[in-house]
PDB file of C-alpha atoms in Angstrom:
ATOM      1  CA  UNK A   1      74.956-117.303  17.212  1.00 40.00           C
ATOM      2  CA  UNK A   2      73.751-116.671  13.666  1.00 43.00           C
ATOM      3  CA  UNK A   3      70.585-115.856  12.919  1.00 40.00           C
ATOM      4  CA  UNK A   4      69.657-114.739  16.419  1.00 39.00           C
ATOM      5  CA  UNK A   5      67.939-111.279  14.505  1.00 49.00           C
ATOM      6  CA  UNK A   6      65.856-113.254  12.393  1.00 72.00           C
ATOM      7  CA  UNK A   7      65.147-116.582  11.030  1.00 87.00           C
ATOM      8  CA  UNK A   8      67.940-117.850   9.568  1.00 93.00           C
ATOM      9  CA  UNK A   9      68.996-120.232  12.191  1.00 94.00           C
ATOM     10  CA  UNK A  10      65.817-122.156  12.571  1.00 94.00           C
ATOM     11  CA  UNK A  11      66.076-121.857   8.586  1.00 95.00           C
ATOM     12  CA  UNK A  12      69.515-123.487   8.522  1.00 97.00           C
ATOM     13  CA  UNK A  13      68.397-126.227  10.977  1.00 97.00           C
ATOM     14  CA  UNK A  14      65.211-127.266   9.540  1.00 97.00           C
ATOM     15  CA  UNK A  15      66.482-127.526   6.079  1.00 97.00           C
ATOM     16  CA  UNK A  16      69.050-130.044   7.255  1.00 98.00           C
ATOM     17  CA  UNK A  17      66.745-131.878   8.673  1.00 98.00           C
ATOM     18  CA  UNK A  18      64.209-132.164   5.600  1.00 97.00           C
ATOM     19  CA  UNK A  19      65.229-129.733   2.912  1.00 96.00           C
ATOM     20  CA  UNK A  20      63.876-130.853  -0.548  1.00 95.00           C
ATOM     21  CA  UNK A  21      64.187-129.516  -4.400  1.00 92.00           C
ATOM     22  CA  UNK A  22      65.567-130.208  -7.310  1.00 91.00           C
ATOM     23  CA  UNK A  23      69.715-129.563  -6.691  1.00 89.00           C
ATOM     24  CA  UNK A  24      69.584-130.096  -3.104  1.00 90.00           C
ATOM     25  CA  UNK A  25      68.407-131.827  -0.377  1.00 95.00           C
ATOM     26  CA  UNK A  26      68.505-132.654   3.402  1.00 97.00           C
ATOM     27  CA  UNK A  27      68.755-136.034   5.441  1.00 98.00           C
ATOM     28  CA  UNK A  28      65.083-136.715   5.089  1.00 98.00           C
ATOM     29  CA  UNK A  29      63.658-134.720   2.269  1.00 97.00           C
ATOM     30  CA  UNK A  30      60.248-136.436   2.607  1.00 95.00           C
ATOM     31  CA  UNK A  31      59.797-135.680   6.418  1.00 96.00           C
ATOM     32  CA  UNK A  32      57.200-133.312   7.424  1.00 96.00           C
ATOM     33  CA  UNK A  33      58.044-130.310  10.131  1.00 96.00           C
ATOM     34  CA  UNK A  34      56.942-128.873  13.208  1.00 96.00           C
ATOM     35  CA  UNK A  35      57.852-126.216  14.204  1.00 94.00           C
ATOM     36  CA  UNK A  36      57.866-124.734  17.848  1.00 95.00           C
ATOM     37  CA  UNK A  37      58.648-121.384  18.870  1.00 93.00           C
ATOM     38  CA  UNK A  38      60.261-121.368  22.263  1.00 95.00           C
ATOM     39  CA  UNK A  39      62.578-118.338  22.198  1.00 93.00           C
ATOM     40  CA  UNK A  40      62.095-114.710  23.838  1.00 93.00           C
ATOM     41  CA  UNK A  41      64.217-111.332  23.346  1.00 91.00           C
ATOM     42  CA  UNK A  42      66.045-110.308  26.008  1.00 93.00           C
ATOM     43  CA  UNK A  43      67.795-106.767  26.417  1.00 93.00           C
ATOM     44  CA  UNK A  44      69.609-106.977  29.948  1.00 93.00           C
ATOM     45  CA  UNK A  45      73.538-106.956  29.773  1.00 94.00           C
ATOM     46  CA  UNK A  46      73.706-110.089  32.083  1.00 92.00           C
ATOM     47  CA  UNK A  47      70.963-111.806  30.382  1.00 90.00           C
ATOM     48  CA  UNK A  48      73.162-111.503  27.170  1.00 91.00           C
ATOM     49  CA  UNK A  49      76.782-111.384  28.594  1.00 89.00           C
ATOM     50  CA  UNK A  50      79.475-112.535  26.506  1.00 85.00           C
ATOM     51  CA  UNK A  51      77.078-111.521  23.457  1.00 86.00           C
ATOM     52  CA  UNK A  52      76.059-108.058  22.515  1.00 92.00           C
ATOM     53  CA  UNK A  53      72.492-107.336  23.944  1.00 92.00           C
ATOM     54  CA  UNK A  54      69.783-107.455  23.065  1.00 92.00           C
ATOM     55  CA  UNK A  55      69.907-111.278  22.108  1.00 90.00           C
ATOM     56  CA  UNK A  56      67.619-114.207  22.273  1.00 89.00           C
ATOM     57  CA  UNK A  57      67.455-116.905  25.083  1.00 91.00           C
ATOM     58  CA  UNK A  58      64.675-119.891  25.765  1.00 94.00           C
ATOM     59  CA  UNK A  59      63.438-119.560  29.249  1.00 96.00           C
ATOM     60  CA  UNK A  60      63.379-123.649  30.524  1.00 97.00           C
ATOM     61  CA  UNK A  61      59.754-123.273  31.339  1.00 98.00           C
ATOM     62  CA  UNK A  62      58.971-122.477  27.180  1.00 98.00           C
ATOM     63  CA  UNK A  63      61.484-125.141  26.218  1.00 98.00           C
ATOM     64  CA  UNK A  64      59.347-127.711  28.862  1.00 98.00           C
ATOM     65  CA  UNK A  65      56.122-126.196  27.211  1.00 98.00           C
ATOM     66  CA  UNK A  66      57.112-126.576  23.595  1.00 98.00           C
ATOM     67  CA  UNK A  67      58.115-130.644  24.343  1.00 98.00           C
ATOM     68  CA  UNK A  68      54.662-130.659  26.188  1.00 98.00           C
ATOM     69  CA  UNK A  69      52.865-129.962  23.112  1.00 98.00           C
ATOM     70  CA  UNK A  70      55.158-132.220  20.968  1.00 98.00           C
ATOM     71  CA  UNK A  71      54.246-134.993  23.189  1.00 98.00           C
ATOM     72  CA  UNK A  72      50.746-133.732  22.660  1.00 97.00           C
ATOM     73  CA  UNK A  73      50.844-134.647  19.229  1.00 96.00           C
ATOM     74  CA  UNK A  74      51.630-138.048  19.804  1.00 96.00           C
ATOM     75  CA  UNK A  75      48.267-139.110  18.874  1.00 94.00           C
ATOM     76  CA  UNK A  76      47.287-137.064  15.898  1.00 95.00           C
ATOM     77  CA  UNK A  77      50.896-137.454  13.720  1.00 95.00           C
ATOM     78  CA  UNK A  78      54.113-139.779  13.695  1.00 95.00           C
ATOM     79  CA  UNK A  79      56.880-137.728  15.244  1.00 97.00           C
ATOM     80  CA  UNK A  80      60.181-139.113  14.954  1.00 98.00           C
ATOM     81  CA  UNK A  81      62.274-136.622  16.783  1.00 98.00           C
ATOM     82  CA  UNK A  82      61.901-133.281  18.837  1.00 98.00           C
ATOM     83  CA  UNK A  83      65.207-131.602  17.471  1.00 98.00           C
ATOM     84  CA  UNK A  84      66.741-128.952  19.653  1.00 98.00           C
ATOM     85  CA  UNK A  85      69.571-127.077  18.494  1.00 97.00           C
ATOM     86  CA  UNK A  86      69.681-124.734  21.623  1.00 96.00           C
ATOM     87  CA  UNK A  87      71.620-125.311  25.283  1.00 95.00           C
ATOM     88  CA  UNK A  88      73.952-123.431  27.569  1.00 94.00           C
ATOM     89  CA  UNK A  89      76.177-124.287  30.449  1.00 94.00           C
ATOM     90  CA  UNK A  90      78.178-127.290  30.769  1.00 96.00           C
ATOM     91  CA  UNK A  91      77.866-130.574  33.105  1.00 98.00           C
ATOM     92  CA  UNK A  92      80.148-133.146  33.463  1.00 98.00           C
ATOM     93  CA  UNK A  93      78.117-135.798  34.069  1.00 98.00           C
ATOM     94  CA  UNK A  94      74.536-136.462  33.177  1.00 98.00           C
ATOM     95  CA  UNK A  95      71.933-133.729  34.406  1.00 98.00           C
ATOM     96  CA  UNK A  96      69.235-135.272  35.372  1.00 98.00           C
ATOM     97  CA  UNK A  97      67.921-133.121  38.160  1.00 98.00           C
ATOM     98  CA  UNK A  98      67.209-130.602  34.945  1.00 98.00           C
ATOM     99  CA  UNK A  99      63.302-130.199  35.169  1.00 98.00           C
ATOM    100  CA  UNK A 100      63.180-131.146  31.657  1.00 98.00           C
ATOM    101  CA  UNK A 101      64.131-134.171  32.109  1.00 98.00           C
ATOM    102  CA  UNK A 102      60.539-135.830  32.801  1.00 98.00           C
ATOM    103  CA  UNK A 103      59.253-134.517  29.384  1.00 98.00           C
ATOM    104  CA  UNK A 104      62.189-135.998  27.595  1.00 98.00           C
ATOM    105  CA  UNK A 105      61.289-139.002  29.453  1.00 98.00           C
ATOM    106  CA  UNK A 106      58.100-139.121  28.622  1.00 98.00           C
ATOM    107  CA  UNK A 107      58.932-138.208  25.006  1.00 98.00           C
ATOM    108  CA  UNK A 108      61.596-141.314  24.910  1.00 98.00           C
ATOM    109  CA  UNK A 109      58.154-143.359  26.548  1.00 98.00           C
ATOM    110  CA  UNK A 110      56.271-142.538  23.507  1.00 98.00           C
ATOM    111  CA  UNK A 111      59.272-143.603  21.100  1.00 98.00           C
ATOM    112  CA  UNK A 112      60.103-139.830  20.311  1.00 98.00           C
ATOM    113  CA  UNK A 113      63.888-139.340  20.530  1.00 98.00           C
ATOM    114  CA  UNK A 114      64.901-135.873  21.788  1.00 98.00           C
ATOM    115  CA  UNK A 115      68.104-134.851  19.532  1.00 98.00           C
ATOM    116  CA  UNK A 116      70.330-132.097  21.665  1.00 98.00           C
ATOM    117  CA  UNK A 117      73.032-130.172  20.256  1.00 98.00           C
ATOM    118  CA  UNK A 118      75.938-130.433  22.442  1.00 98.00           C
ATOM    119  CA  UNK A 119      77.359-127.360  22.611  1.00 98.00           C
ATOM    120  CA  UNK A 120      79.497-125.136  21.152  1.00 97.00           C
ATOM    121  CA  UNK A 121      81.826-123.802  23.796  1.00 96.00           C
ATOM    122  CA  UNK A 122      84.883-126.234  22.712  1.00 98.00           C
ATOM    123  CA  UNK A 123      85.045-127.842  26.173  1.00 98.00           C
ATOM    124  CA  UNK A 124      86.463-131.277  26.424  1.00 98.00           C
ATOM    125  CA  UNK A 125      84.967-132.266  29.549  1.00 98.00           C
ATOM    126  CA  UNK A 126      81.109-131.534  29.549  1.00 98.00           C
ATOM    127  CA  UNK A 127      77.648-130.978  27.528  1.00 98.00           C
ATOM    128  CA  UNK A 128      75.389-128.137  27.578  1.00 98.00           C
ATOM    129  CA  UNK A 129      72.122-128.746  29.200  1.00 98.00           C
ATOM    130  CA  UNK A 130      69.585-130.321  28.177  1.00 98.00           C
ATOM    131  CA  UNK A 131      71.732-132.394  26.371  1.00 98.00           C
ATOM    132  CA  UNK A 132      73.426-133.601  29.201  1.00 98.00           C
ATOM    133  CA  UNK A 133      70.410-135.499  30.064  1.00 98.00           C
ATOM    134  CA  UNK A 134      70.917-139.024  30.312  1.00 98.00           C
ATOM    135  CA  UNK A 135      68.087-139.868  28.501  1.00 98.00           C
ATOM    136  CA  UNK A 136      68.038-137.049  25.485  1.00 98.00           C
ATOM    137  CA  UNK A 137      70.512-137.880  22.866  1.00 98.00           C
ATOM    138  CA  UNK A 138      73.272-135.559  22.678  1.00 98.00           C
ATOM    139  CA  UNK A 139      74.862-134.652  19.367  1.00 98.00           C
ATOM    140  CA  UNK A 140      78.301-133.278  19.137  1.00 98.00           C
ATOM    141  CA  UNK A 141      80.072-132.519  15.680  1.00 98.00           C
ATOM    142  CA  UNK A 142      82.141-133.025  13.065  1.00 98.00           C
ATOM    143  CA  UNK A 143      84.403-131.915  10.147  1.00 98.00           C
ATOM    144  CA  UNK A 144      82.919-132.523   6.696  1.00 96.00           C
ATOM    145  CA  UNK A 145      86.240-131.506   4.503  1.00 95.00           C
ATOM    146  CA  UNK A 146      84.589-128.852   3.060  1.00 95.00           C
ATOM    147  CA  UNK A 147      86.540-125.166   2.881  1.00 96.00           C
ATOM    148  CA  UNK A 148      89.497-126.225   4.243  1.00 95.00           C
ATOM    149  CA  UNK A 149      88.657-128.658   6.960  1.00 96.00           C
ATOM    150  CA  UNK A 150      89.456-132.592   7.515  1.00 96.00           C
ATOM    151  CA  UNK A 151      87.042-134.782   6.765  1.00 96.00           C
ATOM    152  CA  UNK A 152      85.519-136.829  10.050  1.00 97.00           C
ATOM    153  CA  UNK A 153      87.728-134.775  12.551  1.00 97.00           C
ATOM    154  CA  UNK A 154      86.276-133.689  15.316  1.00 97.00           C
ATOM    155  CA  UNK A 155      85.444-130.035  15.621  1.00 98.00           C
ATOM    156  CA  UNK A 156      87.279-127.713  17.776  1.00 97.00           C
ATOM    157  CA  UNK A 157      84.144-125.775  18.907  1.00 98.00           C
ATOM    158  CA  UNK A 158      82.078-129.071  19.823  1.00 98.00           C
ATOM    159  CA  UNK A 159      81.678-130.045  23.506  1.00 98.00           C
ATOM    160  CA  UNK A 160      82.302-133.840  23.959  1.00 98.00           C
ATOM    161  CA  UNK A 161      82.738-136.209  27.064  1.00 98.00           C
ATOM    162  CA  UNK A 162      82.281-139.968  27.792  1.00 98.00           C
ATOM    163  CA  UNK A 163      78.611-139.195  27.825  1.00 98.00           C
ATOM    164  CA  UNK A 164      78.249-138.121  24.354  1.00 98.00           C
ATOM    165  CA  UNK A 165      75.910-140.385  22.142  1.00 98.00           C
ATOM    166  CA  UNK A 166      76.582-139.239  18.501  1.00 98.00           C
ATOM    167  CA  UNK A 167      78.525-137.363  15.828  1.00 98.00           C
ATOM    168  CA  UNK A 168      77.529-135.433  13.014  1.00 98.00           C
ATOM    169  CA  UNK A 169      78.767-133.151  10.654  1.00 98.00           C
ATOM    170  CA  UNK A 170      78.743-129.865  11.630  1.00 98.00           C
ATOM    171  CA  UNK A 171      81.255-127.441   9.771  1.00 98.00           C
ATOM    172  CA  UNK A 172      80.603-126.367   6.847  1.00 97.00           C
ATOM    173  CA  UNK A 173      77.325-127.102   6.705  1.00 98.00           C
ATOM    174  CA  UNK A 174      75.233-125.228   3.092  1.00 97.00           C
ATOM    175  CA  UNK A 175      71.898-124.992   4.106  1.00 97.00           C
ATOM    176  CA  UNK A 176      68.825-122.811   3.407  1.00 96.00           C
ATOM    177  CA  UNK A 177      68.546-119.652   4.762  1.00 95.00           C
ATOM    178  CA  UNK A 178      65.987-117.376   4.025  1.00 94.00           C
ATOM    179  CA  UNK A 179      64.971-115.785   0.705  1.00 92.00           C
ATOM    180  CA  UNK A 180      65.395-118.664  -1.409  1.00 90.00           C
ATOM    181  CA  UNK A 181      69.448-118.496  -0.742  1.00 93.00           C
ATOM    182  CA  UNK A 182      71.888-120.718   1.135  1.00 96.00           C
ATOM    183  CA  UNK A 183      74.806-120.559   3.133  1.00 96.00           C
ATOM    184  CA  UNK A 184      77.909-122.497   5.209  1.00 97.00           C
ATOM    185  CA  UNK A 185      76.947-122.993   8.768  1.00 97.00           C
ATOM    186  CA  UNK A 186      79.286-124.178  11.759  1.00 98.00           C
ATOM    187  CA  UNK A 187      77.942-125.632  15.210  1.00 98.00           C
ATOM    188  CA  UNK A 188      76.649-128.598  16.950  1.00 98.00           C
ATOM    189  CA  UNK A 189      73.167-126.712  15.702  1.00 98.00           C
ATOM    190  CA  UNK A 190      73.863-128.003  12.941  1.00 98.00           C
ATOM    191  CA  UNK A 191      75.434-131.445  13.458  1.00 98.00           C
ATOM    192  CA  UNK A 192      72.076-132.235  15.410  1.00 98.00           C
ATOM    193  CA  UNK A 193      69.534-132.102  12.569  1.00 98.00           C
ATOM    194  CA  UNK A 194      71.988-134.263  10.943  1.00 98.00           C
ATOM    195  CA  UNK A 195      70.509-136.694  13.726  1.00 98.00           C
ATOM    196  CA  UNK A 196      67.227-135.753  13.884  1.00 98.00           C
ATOM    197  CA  UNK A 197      66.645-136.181   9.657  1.00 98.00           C
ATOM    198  CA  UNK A 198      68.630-139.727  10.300  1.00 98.00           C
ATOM    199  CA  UNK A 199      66.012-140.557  12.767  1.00 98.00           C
ATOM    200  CA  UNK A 200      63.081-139.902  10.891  1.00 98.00           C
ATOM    201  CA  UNK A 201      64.213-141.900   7.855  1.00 98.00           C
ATOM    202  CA  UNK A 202      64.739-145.143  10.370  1.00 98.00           C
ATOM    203  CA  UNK A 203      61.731-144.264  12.333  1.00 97.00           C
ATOM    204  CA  UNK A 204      59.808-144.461   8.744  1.00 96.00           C
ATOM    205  CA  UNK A 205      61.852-147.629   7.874  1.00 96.00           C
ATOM    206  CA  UNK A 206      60.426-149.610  10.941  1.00 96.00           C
ATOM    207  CA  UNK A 207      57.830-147.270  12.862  1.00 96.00           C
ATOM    208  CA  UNK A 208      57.482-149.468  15.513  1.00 96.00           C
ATOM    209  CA  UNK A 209      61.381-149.078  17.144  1.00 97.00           C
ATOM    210  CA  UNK A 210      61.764-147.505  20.031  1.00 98.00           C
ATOM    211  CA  UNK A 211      64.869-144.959  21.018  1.00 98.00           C
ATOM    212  CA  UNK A 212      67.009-147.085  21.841  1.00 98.00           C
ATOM    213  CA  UNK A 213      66.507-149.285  18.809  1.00 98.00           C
ATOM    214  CA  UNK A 214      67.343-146.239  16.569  1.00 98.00           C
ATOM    215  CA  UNK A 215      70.064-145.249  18.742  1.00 98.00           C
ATOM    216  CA  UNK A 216      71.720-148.743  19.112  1.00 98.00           C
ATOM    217  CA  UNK A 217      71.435-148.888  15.055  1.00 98.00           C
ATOM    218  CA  UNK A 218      72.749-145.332  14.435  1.00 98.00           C
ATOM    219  CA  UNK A 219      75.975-145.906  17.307  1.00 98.00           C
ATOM    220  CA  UNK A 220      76.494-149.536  16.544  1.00 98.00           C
ATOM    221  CA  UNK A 221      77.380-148.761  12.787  1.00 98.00           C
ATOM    222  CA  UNK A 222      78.628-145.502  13.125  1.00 98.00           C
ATOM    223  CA  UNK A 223      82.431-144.622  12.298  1.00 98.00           C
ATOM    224  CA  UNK A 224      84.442-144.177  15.654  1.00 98.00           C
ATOM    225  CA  UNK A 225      86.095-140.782  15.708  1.00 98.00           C
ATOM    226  CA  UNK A 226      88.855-140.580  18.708  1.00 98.00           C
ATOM    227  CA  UNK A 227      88.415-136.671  20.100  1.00 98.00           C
ATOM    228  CA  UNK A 228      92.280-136.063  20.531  1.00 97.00           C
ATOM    229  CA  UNK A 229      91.693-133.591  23.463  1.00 97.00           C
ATOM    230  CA  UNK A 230      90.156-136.371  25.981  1.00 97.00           C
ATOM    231  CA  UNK A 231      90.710-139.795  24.422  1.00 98.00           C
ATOM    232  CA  UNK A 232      86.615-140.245  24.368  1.00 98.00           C
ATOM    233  CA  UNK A 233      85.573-142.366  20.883  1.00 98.00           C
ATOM    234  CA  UNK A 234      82.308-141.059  19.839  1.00 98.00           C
ATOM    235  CA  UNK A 235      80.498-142.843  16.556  1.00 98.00           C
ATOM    236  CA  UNK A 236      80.099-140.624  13.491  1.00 98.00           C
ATOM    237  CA  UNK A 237      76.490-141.460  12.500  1.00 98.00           C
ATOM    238  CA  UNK A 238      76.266-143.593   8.735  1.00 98.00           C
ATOM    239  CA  UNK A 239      72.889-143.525   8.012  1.00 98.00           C
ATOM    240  CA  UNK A 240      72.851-146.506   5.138  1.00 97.00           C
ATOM    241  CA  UNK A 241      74.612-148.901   7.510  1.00 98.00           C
ATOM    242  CA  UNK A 242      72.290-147.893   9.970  1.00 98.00           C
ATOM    243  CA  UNK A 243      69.046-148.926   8.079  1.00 97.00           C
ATOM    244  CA  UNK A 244      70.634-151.831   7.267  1.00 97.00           C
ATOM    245  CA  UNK A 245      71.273-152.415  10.710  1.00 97.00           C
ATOM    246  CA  UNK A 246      67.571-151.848  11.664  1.00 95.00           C
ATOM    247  CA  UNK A 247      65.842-153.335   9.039  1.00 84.00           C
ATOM    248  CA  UNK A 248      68.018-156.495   9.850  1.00 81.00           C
ATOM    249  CA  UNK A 249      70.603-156.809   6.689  1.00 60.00           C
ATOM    250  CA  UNK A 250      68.163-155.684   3.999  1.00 45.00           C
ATOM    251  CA  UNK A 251      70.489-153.993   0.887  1.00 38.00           C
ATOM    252  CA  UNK A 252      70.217-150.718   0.944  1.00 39.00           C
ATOM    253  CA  UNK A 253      69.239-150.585  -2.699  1.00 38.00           C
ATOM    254  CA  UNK A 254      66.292-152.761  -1.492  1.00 33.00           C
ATOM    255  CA  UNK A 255      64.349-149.907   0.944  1.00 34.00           C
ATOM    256  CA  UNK A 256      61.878-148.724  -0.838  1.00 30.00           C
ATOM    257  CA  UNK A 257      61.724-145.129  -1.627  1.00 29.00           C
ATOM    258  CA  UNK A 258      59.451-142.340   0.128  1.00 28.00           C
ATOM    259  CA  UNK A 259      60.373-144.005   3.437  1.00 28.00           C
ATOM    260  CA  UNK A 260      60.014-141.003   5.769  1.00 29.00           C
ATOM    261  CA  UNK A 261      56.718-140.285   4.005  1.00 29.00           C
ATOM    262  CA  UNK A 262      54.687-140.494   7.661  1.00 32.00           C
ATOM    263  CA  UNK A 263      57.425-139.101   9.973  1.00 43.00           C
ATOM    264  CA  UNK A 264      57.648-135.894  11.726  1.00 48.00           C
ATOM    265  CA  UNK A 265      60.631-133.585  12.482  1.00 52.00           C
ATOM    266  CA  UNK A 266      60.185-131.523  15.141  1.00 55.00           C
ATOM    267  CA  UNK A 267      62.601-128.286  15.463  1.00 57.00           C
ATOM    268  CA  UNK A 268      63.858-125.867  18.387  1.00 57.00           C
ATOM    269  CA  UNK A 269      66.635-123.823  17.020  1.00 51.00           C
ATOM    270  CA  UNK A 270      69.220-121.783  18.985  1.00 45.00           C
ATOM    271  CA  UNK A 271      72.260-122.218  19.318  1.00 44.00           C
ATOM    272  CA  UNK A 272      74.766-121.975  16.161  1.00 39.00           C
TER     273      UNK A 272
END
């Protein structure tokens, strides 16, 4: 994946979550960020096999740990959304003996969504974990027309089965990277944040709704995109209609600016 020497990756996500300045921005330019390191360097060949060691991988434990202290937070600031571009392996049906699963729970409890990239490995039939948990909300991705690509298809690389919540786009993505520059992105890393920024500007819309509120608004207005390789219809998220949705018909032009003001992004970044 990109960025795996460095920065850049995390850099990438978290400015598509809430990048802000004067010629660009991300999905929720007035959301704060947390960020949680959860990553170590390994050096062994089968640690890193089919990349080149050495490489960097999450041990579940520090991924458990890092939602842990998210959930921690609960108290002290308004967190919209743990956002985890990171996962491996595939499942074809929801994962829930994955020990992470009683954090994301407990997350989804507190009315913090836990936004999963779904993977990158182009499989038809399966999500990486731990977005194959029932109760995380997996993010697979899209085409955004840009250098040569179709607008809303589905991209080749993303995982996707009947289990998949969301679409986002997710090649090319221009992002921040770092030293001030930017550059074009491709991955369900990067169709995730996507979610995650559209989450904090509903969460700041109507603070009170809970996961499923946000998730009903995002799929229920979304754009239906047909994945020719399995026949599965996932929504394309449309975050206007979906504000609309939530804030029950209210014009767009009507919401008053500085929404996300009090929300909190939370990133884990890994996987490109």
């Amino acid at each position: 994946p990109r960025g795996t020497s460095g920065c850049a990756h995390g850099t990438h996500v978290a400015g598509i979550v809430a990048g802000s300045g004067p010629s660009f921005s991300g999905v929720a330019p007035d959301a704060d960020i947390i960020a949680v390191q959860v990553f170590t360097q390994f050096s062994g060949f089968f640690d890193c096999f089919p990349s080149p060691s050495p490489c960097v991988g999450a041990f579940t434990s520090d991924i458990i740990s890092g939602l842990e202290f998210v959930y921690a937070q609960r108290t002290e600031r308004n967190v919209a959304a743990a956002n985890m571009s990171l996962g491996g392996g595939s499942s074809t049906t929801p994962c829930d003996s994955d020990p992470t699963k009683p954090i994301i729970d407990n997350l989804r409890s507190a009315g913090i969504a836990t936004v999963v990239a779904s993977g990158n490995a182009g499989d038809s039939n399966g999500i990486a974990a731990p977005g194959c948990i029932s109760t995380a909300v997996s993010v697979g991705s899209t085409d955004d027309g840009s250098l040569g690509t179709r607008t809303d298809a589905g991209s080749s690389f993303s995982n996707s089965d009947t289990f998949l919540d969301l679409l986002a786009p997710g090649q090319w993505i221009e992002s921040s990277v770092p030293g001030g520059g930017f550059e074009n992105y491709a991955g369900t890393s990067m169709a995730a944040p996507h979610v995650a920024g559209a989450w904090a500007l509903l969460k700041g819309k109507k603070p009170t709704a809970t996961v499923d509120e946000v998730l009903d608004a995002l799929a229920s207005t979304g754009v239906p995109i047909r994945d020719g390789r399995n026949g599965v219809t996932t929504p394309r998220i449309q975050v206007d209609a979906a504000l609309d949705a939530l804030s029950g018909g209210v014009a767009r032009d009507n919401i008053a600016p500085g929404i996300t003001g009090s929300t909190t992004g939370t990133t884990f970044n890994g996987m490109a």
